[in-house]
Coordinates of C-alpha atoms in Angstrom, one line a residue:
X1 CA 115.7 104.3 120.2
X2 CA 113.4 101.7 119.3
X3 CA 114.0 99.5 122.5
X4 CA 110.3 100.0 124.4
X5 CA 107.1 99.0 123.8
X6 CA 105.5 102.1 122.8
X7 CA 106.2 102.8 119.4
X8 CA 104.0 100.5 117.3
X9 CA 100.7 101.1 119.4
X10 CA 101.7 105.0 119.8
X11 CA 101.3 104.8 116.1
X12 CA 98.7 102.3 115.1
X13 CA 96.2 103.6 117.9
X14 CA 95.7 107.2 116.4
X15 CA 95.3 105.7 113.4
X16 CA 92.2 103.1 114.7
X17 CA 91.0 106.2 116.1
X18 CA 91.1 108.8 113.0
X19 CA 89.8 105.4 110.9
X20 CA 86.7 105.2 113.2
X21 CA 86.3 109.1 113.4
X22 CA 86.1 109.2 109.5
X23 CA 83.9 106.5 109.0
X24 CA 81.6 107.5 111.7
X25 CA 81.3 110.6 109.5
X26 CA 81.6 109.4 106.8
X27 CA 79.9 105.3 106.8
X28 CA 79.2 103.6 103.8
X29 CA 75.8 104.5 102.4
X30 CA 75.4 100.5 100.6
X31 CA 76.6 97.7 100.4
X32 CA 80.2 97.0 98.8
X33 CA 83.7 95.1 99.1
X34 CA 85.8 98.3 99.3
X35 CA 85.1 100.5 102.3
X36 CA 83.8 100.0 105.3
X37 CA 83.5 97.1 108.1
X38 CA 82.8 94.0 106.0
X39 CA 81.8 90.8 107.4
X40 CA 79.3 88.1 105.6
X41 CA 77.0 88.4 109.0
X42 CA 77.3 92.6 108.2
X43 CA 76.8 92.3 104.5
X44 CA 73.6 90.3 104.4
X45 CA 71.2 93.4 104.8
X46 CA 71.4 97.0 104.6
X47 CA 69.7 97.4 108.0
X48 CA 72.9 95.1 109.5
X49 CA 75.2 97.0 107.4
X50 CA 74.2 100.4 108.5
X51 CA 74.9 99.0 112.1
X52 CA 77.8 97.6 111.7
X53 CA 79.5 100.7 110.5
X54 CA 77.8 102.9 112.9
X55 CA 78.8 100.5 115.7
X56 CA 82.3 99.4 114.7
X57 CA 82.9 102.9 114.0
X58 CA 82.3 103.7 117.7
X59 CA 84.6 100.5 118.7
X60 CA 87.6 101.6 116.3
X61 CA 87.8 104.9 117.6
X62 CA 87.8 103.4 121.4
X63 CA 90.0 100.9 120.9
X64 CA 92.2 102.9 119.0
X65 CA 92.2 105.2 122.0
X66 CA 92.9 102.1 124.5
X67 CA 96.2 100.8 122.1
X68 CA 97.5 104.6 122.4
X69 CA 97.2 104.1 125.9
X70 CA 98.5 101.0 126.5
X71 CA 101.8 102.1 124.4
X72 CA 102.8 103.4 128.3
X73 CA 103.8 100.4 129.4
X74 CA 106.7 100.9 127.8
X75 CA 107.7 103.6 129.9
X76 CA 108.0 100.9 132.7
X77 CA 109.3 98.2 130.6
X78 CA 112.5 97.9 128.3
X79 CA 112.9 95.2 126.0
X80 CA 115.1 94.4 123.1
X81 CA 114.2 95.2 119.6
X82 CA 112.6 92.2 118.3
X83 CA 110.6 91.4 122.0
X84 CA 109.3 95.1 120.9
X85 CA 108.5 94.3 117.4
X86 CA 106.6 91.1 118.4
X87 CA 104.9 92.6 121.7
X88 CA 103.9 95.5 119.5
X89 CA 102.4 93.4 116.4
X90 CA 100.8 91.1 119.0
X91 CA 99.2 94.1 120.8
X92 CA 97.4 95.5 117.3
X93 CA 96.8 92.0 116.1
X94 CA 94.5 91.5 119.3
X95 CA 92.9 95.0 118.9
X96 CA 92.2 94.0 115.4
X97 CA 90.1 90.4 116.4
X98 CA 88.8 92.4 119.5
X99 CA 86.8 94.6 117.1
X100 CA 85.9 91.5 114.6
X101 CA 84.2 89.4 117.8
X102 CA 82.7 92.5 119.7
X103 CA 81.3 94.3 116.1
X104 CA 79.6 90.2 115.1
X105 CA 78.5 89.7 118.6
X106 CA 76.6 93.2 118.6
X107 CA 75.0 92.7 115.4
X108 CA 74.3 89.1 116.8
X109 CA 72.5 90.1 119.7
X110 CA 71.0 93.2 117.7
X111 CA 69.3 91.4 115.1
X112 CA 69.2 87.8 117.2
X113 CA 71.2 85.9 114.3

């Protein structure tokens, strides 16, 4: 059952997606180490803070969208259980520094750090 490459971004990508949806609606109003995208560039004003959620809020939900989506390849593709588990983990691992380097790069170039 769990032999293709579809399960572990089939689940993690609507997650990203309902993640960036509910903090898109619902963003941190100040500062703090609990909830929210947190990053020392992010945290060092409330004017970088308030774009940093509003922005990585945007990039969770689409890249949440784009590791559902790429969960098809494993209706091409069949692999064993553990090529799954680490093809999988390696898939959300890169979604996860994706949004890191593109959410510092836009407040970056936003606030030319």
């Amino acid at each position: 059952m769990f032999d293709r490459i579809i399960y572990i971004p089939l689940l993690v990508g609507p997650i990203f997606f309902i993640a960036g949806y509910w903090m898109a609606k619902n963003p941190p109003k100040k500062i703090n180490h609990l909830y929210g995208y947190r990053s020392k560039r992010a945290m060092q004003s409330q004017e970088k803070w308030d774009f940093a959620q509003n922005y990585a809020a945007g990039e969770l939900m689409n890249l949440g969208f784009f590791l559902a989506l790429t969960s098809f390849i494993g209706k091409f593709i069949e692999v064993d259980a553990m090529t799954n588990l680490i093809v999988g983990l390696v898939m959300v691992i890169f979604t996860v520094v994706l949004l890191y380097f593109k959410v510092e790069y836009a407040i970056k170039n936003k606030f030319n750090d």
